[in-house]
PDB file of C-alpha atoms in Angstrom:
ATOM      1  CA  MET A  29    -130.940  59.773  -8.170  1.00 39.00           C
ATOM      2  CA  ASN A  30    -131.245  63.406  -9.267  1.00 35.00           C
ATOM      3  CA  SER A  31    -134.402  65.515  -8.828  1.00 33.00           C
ATOM      4  CA  THR A  32    -135.489  65.080 -12.456  1.00 30.00           C
ATOM      5  CA  THR A  33    -135.267  61.299 -12.232  1.00 32.00           C
ATOM      6  CA  ALA A  34    -137.178  61.366  -8.951  1.00 36.00           C
ATOM      7  CA  LEU A  35    -139.940  63.497 -10.470  1.00 32.00           C
ATOM      8  CA  PHE A  36    -140.433  61.208 -13.433  1.00 35.00           C
ATOM      9  CA  SER A  37    -140.376  58.109 -11.245  1.00 41.00           C
ATOM     10  CA  ARG A  38    -143.059  59.571  -8.989  1.00 45.00           C
ATOM     11  CA  ARG A  39    -145.103  60.654 -11.978  1.00 47.00           C
ATOM     12  CA  ASP A  40    -144.892  57.289 -13.675  1.00 47.00           C
ATOM     13  CA  PHE A  41    -145.936  55.582 -10.446  1.00 35.00           C
ATOM     14  CA  LEU A  42    -148.944  57.842  -9.920  1.00 44.00           C
ATOM     15  CA  LEU A  43    -150.125  57.687 -13.524  1.00 46.00           C
ATOM     16  CA  GLY A  44    -149.224  54.086 -14.233  1.00 47.00           C
ATOM     17  CA  THR A  45    -149.348  51.606 -11.416  1.00 38.00           C
ATOM     18  CA  ALA A  46    -152.457  52.958  -9.705  1.00 44.00           C
ATOM     19  CA  GLY A  47    -154.514  52.780 -12.891  1.00 44.00           C
ATOM     20  CA  VAL A  48    -153.210  49.366 -13.904  1.00 39.00           C
ATOM     21  CA  MET A  49    -153.853  47.852 -10.484  1.00 40.00           C
ATOM     22  CA  ALA A  50    -157.377  49.256 -10.330  1.00 41.00           C
ATOM     23  CA  ALA A  51    -158.167  48.238 -13.889  1.00 41.00           C
ATOM     24  CA  SER A  52    -157.039  44.655 -13.447  1.00 40.00           C
ATOM     25  CA  ALA A  53    -160.253  43.836 -11.604  1.00 40.00           C
ATOM     26  CA  VAL A  54    -162.587  45.373 -14.186  1.00 42.00           C
ATOM     27  CA  ALA A  55    -164.080  43.112 -16.863  1.00 40.00           C
ATOM     28  CA  ALA A  56    -164.793  44.580 -20.304  1.00 38.00           C
ATOM     29  CA  THR A  57    -166.188  43.762 -23.728  1.00 44.00           C
ATOM     30  CA  ASP A  58    -164.171  41.604 -26.130  1.00 55.00           C
ATOM     31  CA  SER A  59    -161.929  40.320 -23.298  1.00 59.00           C
ATOM     32  CA  ALA A  60    -160.116  43.692 -23.082  1.00 80.00           C
ATOM     33  CA  VAL A  61    -159.915  45.439 -19.732  1.00 95.00           C
ATOM     34  CA  ILE A  62    -161.447  48.896 -19.350  1.00 98.00           C
ATOM     35  CA  ASP A  63    -159.301  51.161 -17.192  1.00 98.00           C
ATOM     36  CA  PRO A  64    -161.538  53.500 -15.137  1.00 98.00           C
ATOM     37  CA  HIS A  65    -158.508  55.729 -14.537  1.00 98.00           C
ATOM     38  CA  LYS A  66    -157.828  56.407 -18.233  1.00 98.00           C
ATOM     39  CA  PHE A  67    -159.720  58.403 -20.848  1.00 98.00           C
ATOM     40  CA  VAL A  68    -158.933  59.901 -24.256  1.00 99.00           C
ATOM     41  CA  LEU A  69    -159.473  63.515 -25.296  1.00 98.00           C
ATOM     42  CA  ILE A  70    -160.056  64.328 -28.961  1.00 99.00           C
ATOM     43  CA  SER A  71    -161.136  67.437 -30.831  1.00 98.00           C
ATOM     44  CA  ASP A  72    -161.796  68.887 -34.275  1.00 98.00           C
ATOM     45  CA  VAL A  73    -162.858  65.673 -35.983  1.00 98.00           C
ATOM     46  CA  HIS A  74    -164.134  67.588 -39.045  1.00 98.00           C
ATOM     47  CA  VAL A  75    -165.853  64.704 -40.845  1.00 98.00           C
ATOM     48  CA  PRO A  76    -165.853  65.619 -44.559  1.00 97.00           C
ATOM     49  CA  LEU A  77    -168.251  64.834 -47.363  1.00 94.00           C
ATOM     50  CA  PRO A  78    -167.149  64.186 -50.934  1.00 90.00           C
ATOM     51  CA  TRP A  79    -167.264  67.309 -53.066  1.00 88.00           C
ATOM     52  CA  THR A  80    -170.276  66.006 -55.029  1.00 90.00           C
ATOM     53  CA  GLU A  81    -172.307  65.566 -51.817  1.00 93.00           C
ATOM     54  CA  GLN A  82    -171.576  68.924 -50.202  1.00 92.00           C
ATOM     55  CA  LYS A  83    -174.565  71.242 -50.051  1.00 94.00           C
ATOM     56  CA  TYR A  84    -172.343  74.009 -48.693  1.00 94.00           C
ATOM     57  CA  ARG A  85    -169.001  73.925 -50.509  1.00 91.00           C
ATOM     58  CA  THR A  86    -165.912  73.962 -48.302  1.00 92.00           C
ATOM     59  CA  GLY A  87    -163.511  75.071 -51.014  1.00 86.00           C
ATOM     60  CA  MET A  88    -161.583  71.800 -51.254  1.00 88.00           C
ATOM     61  CA  GLU A  89    -161.897  68.092 -50.605  1.00 91.00           C
ATOM     62  CA  TYR A  90    -160.245  66.301 -47.694  1.00 95.00           C
ATOM     63  CA  PRO A  91    -159.772  62.653 -48.705  1.00 95.00           C
ATOM     64  CA  TRP A  92    -157.167  61.997 -46.002  1.00 96.00           C
ATOM     65  CA  VAL A  93    -159.405  62.840 -43.025  1.00 98.00           C
ATOM     66  CA  ILE A  94    -161.618  59.720 -42.848  1.00 98.00           C
ATOM     67  CA  PRO A  95    -158.598  57.357 -42.994  1.00 97.00           C
ATOM     68  CA  ALA A  96    -156.929  59.377 -40.223  1.00 98.00           C
ATOM     69  CA  ILE A  97    -160.055  59.178 -38.046  1.00 98.00           C
ATOM     70  CA  LYS A  98    -160.315  55.418 -38.620  1.00 98.00           C
ATOM     71  CA  LYS A  99    -156.638  54.983 -37.759  1.00 98.00           C
ATOM     72  CA  HIS A 100    -157.022  56.864 -34.469  1.00 98.00           C
ATOM     73  CA  ILE A 101    -160.185  54.988 -33.497  1.00 98.00           C
ATOM     74  CA  GLN A 102    -158.458  51.696 -34.151  1.00 98.00           C
ATOM     75  CA  GLU A 103    -155.495  52.807 -32.015  1.00 98.00           C
ATOM     76  CA  ILE A 104    -157.898  53.512 -29.157  1.00 98.00           C
ATOM     77  CA  LEU A 105    -159.597  50.129 -29.603  1.00 98.00           C
ATOM     78  CA  ASP A 106    -156.191  48.444 -29.577  1.00 98.00           C
ATOM     79  CA  MET A 107    -155.169  50.013 -26.263  1.00 98.00           C
ATOM     80  CA  ARG A 108    -154.645  47.571 -23.422  1.00 97.00           C
ATOM     81  CA  PRO A 109    -156.215  48.406 -21.101  1.00 97.00           C
ATOM     82  CA  ARG A 110    -158.799  50.407 -23.007  1.00 98.00           C
ATOM     83  CA  PRO A 111    -159.871  53.850 -21.799  1.00 98.00           C
ATOM     84  CA  CYS A 112    -163.167  54.184 -19.993  1.00 98.00           C
ATOM     85  CA  ALA A 113    -164.206  57.163 -22.139  1.00 98.00           C
ATOM     86  CA  VAL A 114    -163.493  59.142 -25.274  1.00 98.00           C
ATOM     87  CA  ILE A 115    -164.379  62.819 -24.844  1.00 98.00           C
ATOM     88  CA  CYS A 116    -164.695  65.020 -27.944  1.00 98.00           C
ATOM     89  CA  LEU A 117    -164.300  68.800 -27.634  1.00 98.00           C
ATOM     90  CA  GLY A 118    -166.316  69.729 -30.696  1.00 98.00           C
ATOM     91  CA  ASP A 119    -166.192  70.464 -34.412  1.00 98.00           C
ATOM     92  CA  VAL A 120    -167.492  67.123 -35.612  1.00 98.00           C
ATOM     93  CA  SER A 121    -168.575  68.796 -38.866  1.00 98.00           C
ATOM     94  CA  ILE A 122    -166.066  69.677 -41.567  1.00 97.00           C
ATOM     95  CA  ALA A 123    -167.491  73.210 -41.778  1.00 96.00           C
ATOM     96  CA  PHE A 124    -171.228  73.827 -42.169  1.00 97.00           C
ATOM     97  CA  SER A 125    -172.927  71.113 -40.122  1.00 97.00           C
ATOM     98  CA  GLU A 126    -174.524  68.927 -42.772  1.00 97.00           C
ATOM     99  CA  ASP A 127    -176.588  66.010 -41.493  1.00 97.00           C
ATOM    100  CA  LYS A 128    -174.721  63.326 -43.414  1.00 97.00           C
ATOM    101  CA  GLU A 129    -171.453  64.324 -41.699  1.00 98.00           C
ATOM    102  CA  TYR A 130    -172.996  63.372 -38.360  1.00 98.00           C
ATOM    103  CA  GLU A 131    -174.432  60.177 -39.823  1.00 98.00           C
ATOM    104  CA  ILE A 132    -170.915  59.204 -40.920  1.00 98.00           C
ATOM    105  CA  ALA A 133    -169.563  60.192 -37.492  1.00 98.00           C
ATOM    106  CA  THR A 134    -171.963  57.812 -35.737  1.00 98.00           C
ATOM    107  CA  GLN A 135    -170.690  54.964 -37.930  1.00 98.00           C
ATOM    108  CA  LEU A 136    -167.061  55.884 -37.249  1.00 98.00           C
ATOM    109  CA  PHE A 137    -167.432  56.137 -33.462  1.00 98.00           C
ATOM    110  CA  GLN A 138    -169.919  53.315 -32.830  1.00 98.00           C
ATOM    111  CA  PRO A 139    -167.168  50.653 -32.506  1.00 98.00           C
ATOM    112  CA  LEU A 140    -165.904  52.516 -29.423  1.00 98.00           C
ATOM    113  CA  GLU A 141    -169.275  52.232 -27.716  1.00 98.00           C
ATOM    114  CA  ASP A 142    -169.566  48.606 -28.838  1.00 98.00           C
ATOM    115  CA  ALA A 143    -166.252  47.962 -27.067  1.00 98.00           C
ATOM    116  CA  GLY A 144    -167.585  49.343 -23.776  1.00 98.00           C
ATOM    117  CA  ILE A 145    -166.032  52.804 -24.057  1.00 98.00           C
ATOM    118  CA  LYS A 146    -168.225  55.733 -23.067  1.00 98.00           C
ATOM    119  CA  ILE A 147    -168.471  58.510 -25.674  1.00 98.00           C
ATOM    120  CA  VAL A 148    -169.018  62.151 -24.654  1.00 98.00           C
ATOM    121  CA  MET A 149    -169.613  64.684 -27.424  1.00 98.00           C
ATOM    122  CA  GLY A 150    -169.351  68.467 -27.213  1.00 98.00           C
ATOM    123  CA  VAL A 151    -170.098  71.101 -29.848  1.00 98.00           C
ATOM    124  CA  GLY A 152    -167.713  73.433 -31.662  1.00 98.00           C
ATOM    125  CA  ASN A 153    -168.150  76.505 -33.811  1.00 98.00           C
ATOM    126  CA  HIS A 154    -168.615  74.392 -36.972  1.00 98.00           C
ATOM    127  CA  ASP A 155    -171.456  72.380 -35.420  1.00 98.00           C
ATOM    128  CA  LEU A 156    -175.164  72.914 -34.881  1.00 97.00           C
ATOM    129  CA  ARG A 157    -177.027  71.551 -31.867  1.00 98.00           C
ATOM    130  CA  ALA A 158    -179.963  70.011 -33.758  1.00 97.00           C
ATOM    131  CA  PRO A 159    -177.939  67.237 -35.484  1.00 97.00           C
ATOM    132  CA  PHE A 160    -176.170  66.464 -32.194  1.00 98.00           C
ATOM    133  CA  ARG A 161    -179.550  65.800 -30.609  1.00 98.00           C
ATOM    134  CA  THR A 162    -180.649  63.775 -33.631  1.00 98.00           C
ATOM    135  CA  TYR A 163    -177.558  61.608 -34.153  1.00 98.00           C
ATOM    136  CA  PHE A 164    -175.780  61.589 -30.757  1.00 98.00           C
ATOM    137  CA  PRO A 165    -178.564  61.447 -28.115  1.00 97.00           C
ATOM    138  CA  ARG A 166    -176.682  58.901 -25.987  1.00 97.00           C
ATOM    139  CA  TRP A 167    -173.372  60.730 -26.398  1.00 98.00           C
ATOM    140  CA  ILE A 168    -174.475  64.183 -25.239  1.00 97.00           C
ATOM    141  CA  GLY A 169    -176.424  63.240 -22.131  1.00 90.00           C
ATOM    142  CA  GLU A 170    -178.929  65.432 -20.348  1.00 92.00           C
ATOM    143  CA  SER A 171    -177.741  69.028 -20.175  1.00 97.00           C
ATOM    144  CA  PRO A 172    -178.019  70.811 -16.815  1.00 97.00           C
ATOM    145  CA  VAL A 173    -178.632  74.061 -18.739  1.00 98.00           C
ATOM    146  CA  LYS A 174    -181.589  74.253 -21.109  1.00 96.00           C
ATOM    147  CA  ASP A 175    -180.864  74.459 -24.846  1.00 97.00           C
ATOM    148  CA  LYS A 176    -177.135  73.734 -24.388  1.00 98.00           C
ATOM    149  CA  ILE A 177    -175.095  70.641 -25.299  1.00 98.00           C
ATOM    150  CA  MET A 178    -173.209  70.228 -22.047  1.00 97.00           C
ATOM    151  CA  SER A 179    -172.735  67.503 -19.462  1.00 98.00           C
ATOM    152  CA  VAL A 180    -170.980  66.282 -16.338  1.00 98.00           C
ATOM    153  CA  THR A 181    -169.168  62.940 -16.610  1.00 98.00           C
ATOM    154  CA  HIS A 182    -168.330  61.237 -13.319  1.00 98.00           C
ATOM    155  CA  LEU A 183    -164.944  59.538 -13.703  1.00 98.00           C
ATOM    156  CA  ALA A 184    -163.103  57.393 -11.161  1.00 98.00           C
ATOM    157  CA  ASP A 185    -160.998  60.183  -9.635  1.00 98.00           C
ATOM    158  CA  CYS A 186    -162.657  63.378 -10.852  1.00 98.00           C
ATOM    159  CA  ASP A 187    -165.602  64.925 -12.670  1.00 98.00           C
ATOM    160  CA  PHE A 188    -165.313  66.176 -16.251  1.00 98.00           C
ATOM    161  CA  VAL A 189    -167.504  69.163 -17.142  1.00 98.00           C
ATOM    162  CA  MET A 190    -168.219  69.621 -20.855  1.00 98.00           C
ATOM    163  CA  LEU A 191    -169.238  73.207 -21.656  1.00 98.00           C
ATOM    164  CA  ASP A 192    -171.101  74.471 -24.715  1.00 98.00           C
ATOM    165  CA  SER A 193    -169.231  77.427 -26.238  1.00 98.00           C
ATOM    166  CA  LEU A 194    -171.137  77.478 -29.538  1.00 98.00           C
ATOM    167  CA  VAL A 195    -172.932  80.587 -30.777  1.00 97.00           C
ATOM    168  CA  GLU A 196    -174.883  79.317 -33.769  1.00 97.00           C
ATOM    169  CA  PRO A 197    -174.607  81.330 -36.992  1.00 94.00           C
ATOM    170  CA  LYS A 198    -177.596  83.210 -38.313  1.00 91.00           C
ATOM    171  CA  LYS A 199    -176.563  82.264 -41.840  1.00 91.00           C
ATOM    172  CA  ARG A 200    -174.999  78.973 -42.936  1.00 89.00           C
ATOM    173  CA  GLY A 201    -172.600  78.219 -45.733  1.00 92.00           C
ATOM    174  CA  SER A 202    -169.801  80.748 -45.268  1.00 92.00           C
ATOM    175  CA  TYR A 203    -166.758  80.603 -43.015  1.00 93.00           C
ATOM    176  CA  PRO A 204    -167.162  84.065 -41.409  1.00 93.00           C
ATOM    177  CA  ALA A 205    -170.544  82.898 -40.091  1.00 93.00           C
ATOM    178  CA  CYS A 206    -168.856  80.115 -38.077  1.00 94.00           C
ATOM    179  CA  THR A 207    -166.803  82.309 -35.746  1.00 94.00           C
ATOM    180  CA  GLY A 208    -169.162  82.957 -32.830  1.00 94.00           C
ATOM    181  CA  PHE A 209    -168.424  81.714 -29.323  1.00 97.00           C
ATOM    182  CA  GLY A 210    -169.599  82.265 -25.759  1.00 98.00           C
ATOM    183  CA  LEU A 211    -171.277  80.532 -22.835  1.00 98.00           C
ATOM    184  CA  GLY A 212    -174.182  82.842 -22.126  1.00 97.00           C
ATOM    185  CA  ASP A 213    -175.132  84.114 -18.668  1.00 97.00           C
ATOM    186  CA  GLU A 214    -177.060  81.041 -17.523  1.00 98.00           C
ATOM    187  CA  GLN A 215    -174.294  78.562 -18.369  1.00 98.00           C
ATOM    188  CA  ALA A 216    -171.580  80.809 -16.872  1.00 98.00           C
ATOM    189  CA  LYS A 217    -173.588  81.083 -13.651  1.00 98.00           C
ATOM    190  CA  TRP A 218    -174.165  77.325 -13.592  1.00 98.00           C
ATOM    191  CA  LEU A 219    -170.406  76.740 -13.864  1.00 98.00           C
ATOM    192  CA  VAL A 220    -169.614  79.073 -10.973  1.00 98.00           C
ATOM    193  CA  ASP A 221    -172.282  77.435  -8.799  1.00 98.00           C
ATOM    194  CA  PHE A 222    -171.108  73.925  -9.734  1.00 98.00           C
ATOM    195  CA  LEU A 223    -167.486  74.706  -8.916  1.00 97.00           C
ATOM    196  CA  ALA A 224    -168.446  76.350  -5.631  1.00 97.00           C
ATOM    197  CA  LYS A 225    -170.245  73.179  -4.513  1.00 98.00           C
ATOM    198  CA  ALA A 226    -167.761  70.663  -5.952  1.00 98.00           C
ATOM    199  CA  GLU A 227    -166.387  68.105  -3.507  1.00 97.00           C
ATOM    200  CA  ARG A 228    -164.328  66.113  -6.060  1.00 97.00           C
ATOM    201  CA  PRO A 229    -161.567  67.343  -8.383  1.00 98.00           C
ATOM    202  CA  VAL A 230    -163.013  68.908 -11.545  1.00 98.00           C
ATOM    203  CA  LEU A 231    -161.576  68.979 -15.063  1.00 98.00           C
ATOM    204  CA  ILE A 232    -163.307  71.278 -17.543  1.00 98.00           C
ATOM    205  CA  GLY A 233    -163.521  71.134 -21.325  1.00 98.00           C
ATOM    206  CA  ALA A 234    -164.950  73.300 -24.099  1.00 98.00           C
ATOM    207  CA  HIS A 235    -164.202  73.931 -27.723  1.00 98.00           C
ATOM    208  CA  HIS A 236    -162.808  77.427 -27.113  1.00 98.00           C
ATOM    209  CA  GLN A 237    -160.118  78.708 -24.765  1.00 98.00           C
ATOM    210  CA  ALA A 238    -161.096  79.760 -21.261  1.00 98.00           C
ATOM    211  CA  GLY A 239    -159.837  83.317 -21.734  1.00 97.00           C
ATOM    212  CA  ALA A 240    -161.965  83.812 -24.837  1.00 98.00           C
ATOM    213  CA  LEU A 241    -164.979  82.623 -22.835  1.00 98.00           C
ATOM    214  CA  LYS A 242    -164.066  84.921 -19.917  1.00 97.00           C
ATOM    215  CA  ILE A 243    -164.011  82.094 -17.407  1.00 97.00           C
ATOM    216  CA  ASP A 244    -160.255  81.864 -16.803  1.00 95.00           C
ATOM    217  CA  HIS A 245    -160.391  83.810 -13.527  1.00 93.00           C
ATOM    218  CA  LYS A 246    -163.483  81.911 -12.390  1.00 94.00           C
ATOM    219  CA  ILE A 247    -161.719  78.583 -12.923  1.00 95.00           C
ATOM    220  CA  ALA A 248    -158.510  79.777 -11.269  1.00 93.00           C
ATOM    221  CA  ARG A 249    -160.435  80.873  -8.171  1.00 91.00           C
ATOM    222  CA  ALA A 250    -162.381  77.621  -7.814  1.00 93.00           C
ATOM    223  CA  PRO A 251    -160.706  75.388  -5.179  1.00 92.00           C
ATOM    224  CA  LYS A 252    -161.711  72.138  -6.917  1.00 96.00           C
ATOM    225  CA  ALA A 253    -160.948  73.110 -10.543  1.00 97.00           C
ATOM    226  CA  PHE A 254    -157.609  71.620 -11.627  1.00 97.00           C
ATOM    227  CA  GLY A 255    -157.528  71.556 -15.419  1.00 98.00           C
ATOM    228  CA  TYR A 256    -159.022  73.053 -18.566  1.00 98.00           C
ATOM    229  CA  PHE A 257    -158.989  71.499 -22.055  1.00 98.00           C
ATOM    230  CA  HIS A 258    -159.985  73.026 -25.382  1.00 98.00           C
ATOM    231  CA  GLY A 259    -159.775  72.432 -29.120  1.00 98.00           C
ATOM    232  CA  HIS A 260    -160.346  74.874 -31.987  1.00 98.00           C
ATOM    233  CA  HIS A 261    -156.714  75.657 -32.843  1.00 98.00           C
ATOM    234  CA  HIS A 262    -155.746  72.136 -34.019  1.00 98.00           C
ATOM    235  CA  GLN A 263    -152.552  72.426 -31.974  1.00 98.00           C
ATOM    236  CA  TRP A 264    -151.038  71.388 -28.679  1.00 98.00           C
ATOM    237  CA  MET A 265    -151.231  74.553 -26.555  1.00 97.00           C
ATOM    238  CA  SER A 266    -150.055  74.336 -22.964  1.00 96.00           C
ATOM    239  CA  THR A 267    -150.583  77.391 -20.774  1.00 96.00           C
ATOM    240  CA  TYR A 268    -151.998  78.421 -17.378  1.00 94.00           C
ATOM    241  CA  LEU A 269    -155.134  80.155 -16.168  1.00 94.00           C
ATOM    242  CA  ASN A 270    -154.714  82.562 -13.279  1.00 89.00           C
ATOM    243  CA  ASN A 271    -156.555  85.143 -11.226  1.00 84.00           C
ATOM    244  CA  GLY A 272    -154.575  88.100 -12.551  1.00 81.00           C
ATOM    245  CA  TYR A 273    -152.443  90.352 -10.350  1.00 80.00           C
ATOM    246  CA  LYS A 274    -154.266  89.574  -7.140  1.00 73.00           C
ATOM    247  CA  PRO A 275    -152.778  88.045  -3.994  1.00 68.00           C
ATOM    248  CA  GLU A 276    -155.870  86.102  -3.008  1.00 66.00           C
ATOM    249  CA  PHE A 277    -157.364  82.779  -4.049  1.00 64.00           C
ATOM    250  CA  CYS A 278    -155.821  79.902  -5.992  1.00 68.00           C
ATOM    251  CA  PRO A 279    -153.873  81.436  -8.867  1.00 72.00           C
ATOM    252  CA  HIS A 280    -152.980  78.724 -11.373  1.00 87.00           C
ATOM    253  CA  VAL A 281    -154.831  76.069 -13.343  1.00 94.00           C
ATOM    254  CA  ARG A 282    -153.213  74.343 -16.288  1.00 96.00           C
ATOM    255  CA  SER A 283    -154.880  74.638 -19.687  1.00 98.00           C
ATOM    256  CA  LEU A 284    -154.166  72.306 -22.606  1.00 98.00           C
ATOM    257  CA  GLY A 285    -155.178  72.679 -26.248  1.00 98.00           C
ATOM    258  CA  ILE A 286    -155.910  69.386 -28.039  1.00 98.00           C
ATOM    259  CA  PRO A 287    -154.911  68.785 -31.700  1.00 98.00           C
ATOM    260  CA  SER A 288    -157.155  67.879 -34.604  1.00 98.00           C
ATOM    261  CA  PHE A 289    -158.238  64.286 -35.096  1.00 98.00           C
ATOM    262  CA  GLY A 290    -157.121  64.269 -38.707  1.00 97.00           C
ATOM    263  CA  ILE A 291    -157.711  67.429 -40.735  1.00 97.00           C
ATOM    264  CA  ASP A 292    -154.603  69.633 -40.330  1.00 97.00           C
ATOM    265  CA  ARG A 293    -151.798  70.976 -38.110  1.00 98.00           C
ATOM    266  CA  ASP A 294    -151.014  68.708 -35.126  1.00 98.00           C
ATOM    267  CA  ILE A 295    -152.703  65.374 -35.785  1.00 98.00           C
ATOM    268  CA  GLY A 296    -153.518  63.187 -32.798  1.00 98.00           C
ATOM    269  CA  TYR A 297    -155.159  63.077 -29.378  1.00 98.00           C
ATOM    270  CA  ALA A 298    -154.375  63.002 -25.651  1.00 98.00           C
ATOM    271  CA  ILE A 299    -154.391  60.008 -23.331  1.00 98.00           C
ATOM    272  CA  VAL A 300    -155.309  61.146 -19.830  1.00 98.00           C
ATOM    273  CA  LYS A 301    -154.597  59.012 -16.779  1.00 98.00           C
ATOM    274  CA  THR A 302    -155.830  59.903 -13.321  1.00 98.00           C
ATOM    275  CA  SER A 303    -155.103  59.010  -9.730  1.00 98.00           C
ATOM    276  CA  PRO A 304    -156.604  60.371  -6.501  1.00 98.00           C
ATOM    277  CA  THR A 305    -153.918  63.092  -6.478  1.00 97.00           C
ATOM    278  CA  MET A 306    -153.488  64.174 -10.115  1.00 98.00           C
ATOM    279  CA  ALA A 307    -154.194  63.740 -13.801  1.00 98.00           C
ATOM    280  CA  GLY A 308    -151.581  63.451 -16.516  1.00 98.00           C
ATOM    281  CA  ALA A 309    -152.033  63.914 -20.257  1.00 98.00           C
ATOM    282  CA  GLN A 310    -149.765  62.201 -22.760  1.00 98.00           C
ATOM    283  CA  PHE A 311    -149.575  63.529 -26.328  1.00 98.00           C
ATOM    284  CA  VAL A 312    -150.171  61.175 -29.222  1.00 98.00           C
ATOM    285  CA  GLU A 313    -148.777  63.045 -32.243  1.00 98.00           C
ATOM    286  CA  ASN A 314    -149.261  61.008 -35.399  1.00 96.00           C
ATOM    287  CA  ASP A 315    -148.545  63.694 -37.982  1.00 96.00           C
ATOM    288  CA  TYR A 316    -148.424  67.372 -38.832  1.00 97.00           C
ATOM    289  CA  TYR A 317    -149.533  69.020 -42.067  1.00 96.00           C
ATOM    290  CA  PHE A 318    -151.154  72.213 -43.327  1.00 95.00           C
ATOM    291  CA  PRO A 319    -153.173  72.907 -45.386  1.00 92.00           C
ATOM    292  CA  SER A 320    -153.203  69.443 -46.941  1.00 92.00           C
ATOM    293  CA  LYS A 321    -151.456  66.161 -46.317  1.00 93.00           C
ATOM    294  CA  PRO A 322    -148.223  65.660 -48.313  1.00 91.00           C
ATOM    295  CA  ALA A 323    -146.404  62.465 -49.062  1.00 88.00           C
ATOM    296  CA  THR A 324    -144.338  61.240 -46.124  1.00 82.00           C
ATOM    297  CA  ASP A 325    -141.034  61.889 -47.876  1.00 86.00           C
ATOM    298  CA  ALA A 326    -142.136  65.431 -48.775  1.00 90.00           C
ATOM    299  CA  ARG A 327    -142.253  66.649 -45.185  1.00 90.00           C
ATOM    300  CA  SER A 328    -139.770  69.375 -44.341  1.00 93.00           C
ATOM    301  CA  PRO A 329    -137.136  68.987 -41.591  1.00 95.00           C
ATOM    302  CA  LEU A 330    -139.120  71.447 -39.452  1.00 96.00           C
ATOM    303  CA  VAL A 331    -142.327  69.409 -39.740  1.00 95.00           C
ATOM    304  CA  ARG A 332    -140.500  66.201 -38.905  1.00 95.00           C
ATOM    305  CA  ASP A 333    -139.038  67.959 -35.866  1.00 96.00           C
ATOM    306  CA  ILE A 334    -142.480  69.161 -34.742  1.00 97.00           C
ATOM    307  CA  ILE A 335    -143.726  65.572 -34.823  1.00 96.00           C
ATOM    308  CA  ARG A 336    -140.711  64.310 -32.870  1.00 96.00           C
ATOM    309  CA  ASP A 337    -141.006  67.105 -30.282  1.00 96.00           C
ATOM    310  CA  ASN A 338    -144.675  66.471 -29.570  1.00 97.00           C
ATOM    311  CA  ALA A 339    -144.904  62.690 -29.673  1.00 97.00           C
ATOM    312  CA  GLY A 340    -145.090  61.281 -26.164  1.00 96.00           C
ATOM    313  CA  ARG A 341    -144.899  64.575 -24.260  1.00 97.00           C
ATOM    314  CA  ARG A 342    -146.651  64.675 -20.893  1.00 97.00           C
ATOM    315  CA  VAL A 343    -148.218  67.428 -18.827  1.00 97.00           C
ATOM    316  CA  LEU A 344    -149.498  67.112 -15.273  1.00 97.00           C
ATOM    317  CA  PHE A 345    -152.605  68.440 -13.569  1.00 97.00           C
ATOM    318  CA  PRO A 346    -152.029  68.079  -9.794  1.00 96.00           C
ATOM    319  CA  PHE A 347    -155.208  68.019  -7.735  1.00 96.00           C
ATOM    320  CA  GLU A 348    -153.899  70.723  -5.408  1.00 92.00           C
ATOM    321  CA  LYS A 349    -153.358  74.475  -5.466  1.00 84.00           C
ATOM    322  CA  GLU A 350    -151.147  76.896  -3.597  1.00 76.00           C
ATOM    323  CA  CYS A 351    -153.904  79.083  -2.222  1.00 69.00           C
ATOM    324  CA  THR A 352    -153.480  82.349  -0.342  1.00 62.00           C
ATOM    325  CA  SER A 353    -156.157  83.929   1.770  1.00 55.00           C
ATOM    326  CA  GLN A 354    -157.597  87.329   0.943  1.00 48.00           C
ATOM    327  CA  SER A 355    -155.972  90.093   2.980  1.00 42.00           C
TER     328      SER A 355
END
């Protein structure tokens, strides 16, 4: 057996058998087993309204998005075992955060909760906090920082911290107004304090990249932080956070960008499985298109290759770091 085969065998064992064995004893709704060691990450849902119902015009209609969302939700419901949670990294709104978009979103996602799957919602730059509190009170939880939509979800093998990177626009209805991002001093301080006290492995999520939020070094230095997930770009984006050119502390944490749930570019979600020693994310790539969805036979060879390259890929998040002491 060569080293590559050995690596994949070890990975498959850690991500597969441990979760299946643990899940076999857990009863769930509708006779399907809920796996406490598996959750799904989604982002950039972008629920659209028909053109005639848009108060703030988006420039075009998106008739393919709702069917894509329904398809993905059904895929999650059909999983055996089912995931224990679906975690959304923001941008539920198509663009300008109209109330009816969130009303539709509650109808789309309710079957997940009815099936015993926990839903965790975070905000993106196209959202506003008020409709989240109105339509998703159970799905946002109680924020540890006042006036933010953030939460800590205790999973079987780790904790998942959802950060709020939204800076709400002063004026609605235009795309340049939807570009703000940041954590604010209080939330950034809370994160540092939480990571300093953490006794379990921590995975962190937000709508925007860690570097843009200026927390990449903070996460890299934290001994219990082992992964960062973001949306916003509608693409799979695998990279690493580090502490810069410094010899001390723990230098690398993997960061993964999650695709859109149906609107454009990479179309899909990530299935994350955990064990006591690591987490592993598997790509579900169902499509790729930009700016609108073409007929299947109209896709270029490059687009078909993008879909083939991404479908089924896996990335690992070991719950360990090669730390060096400060000299």
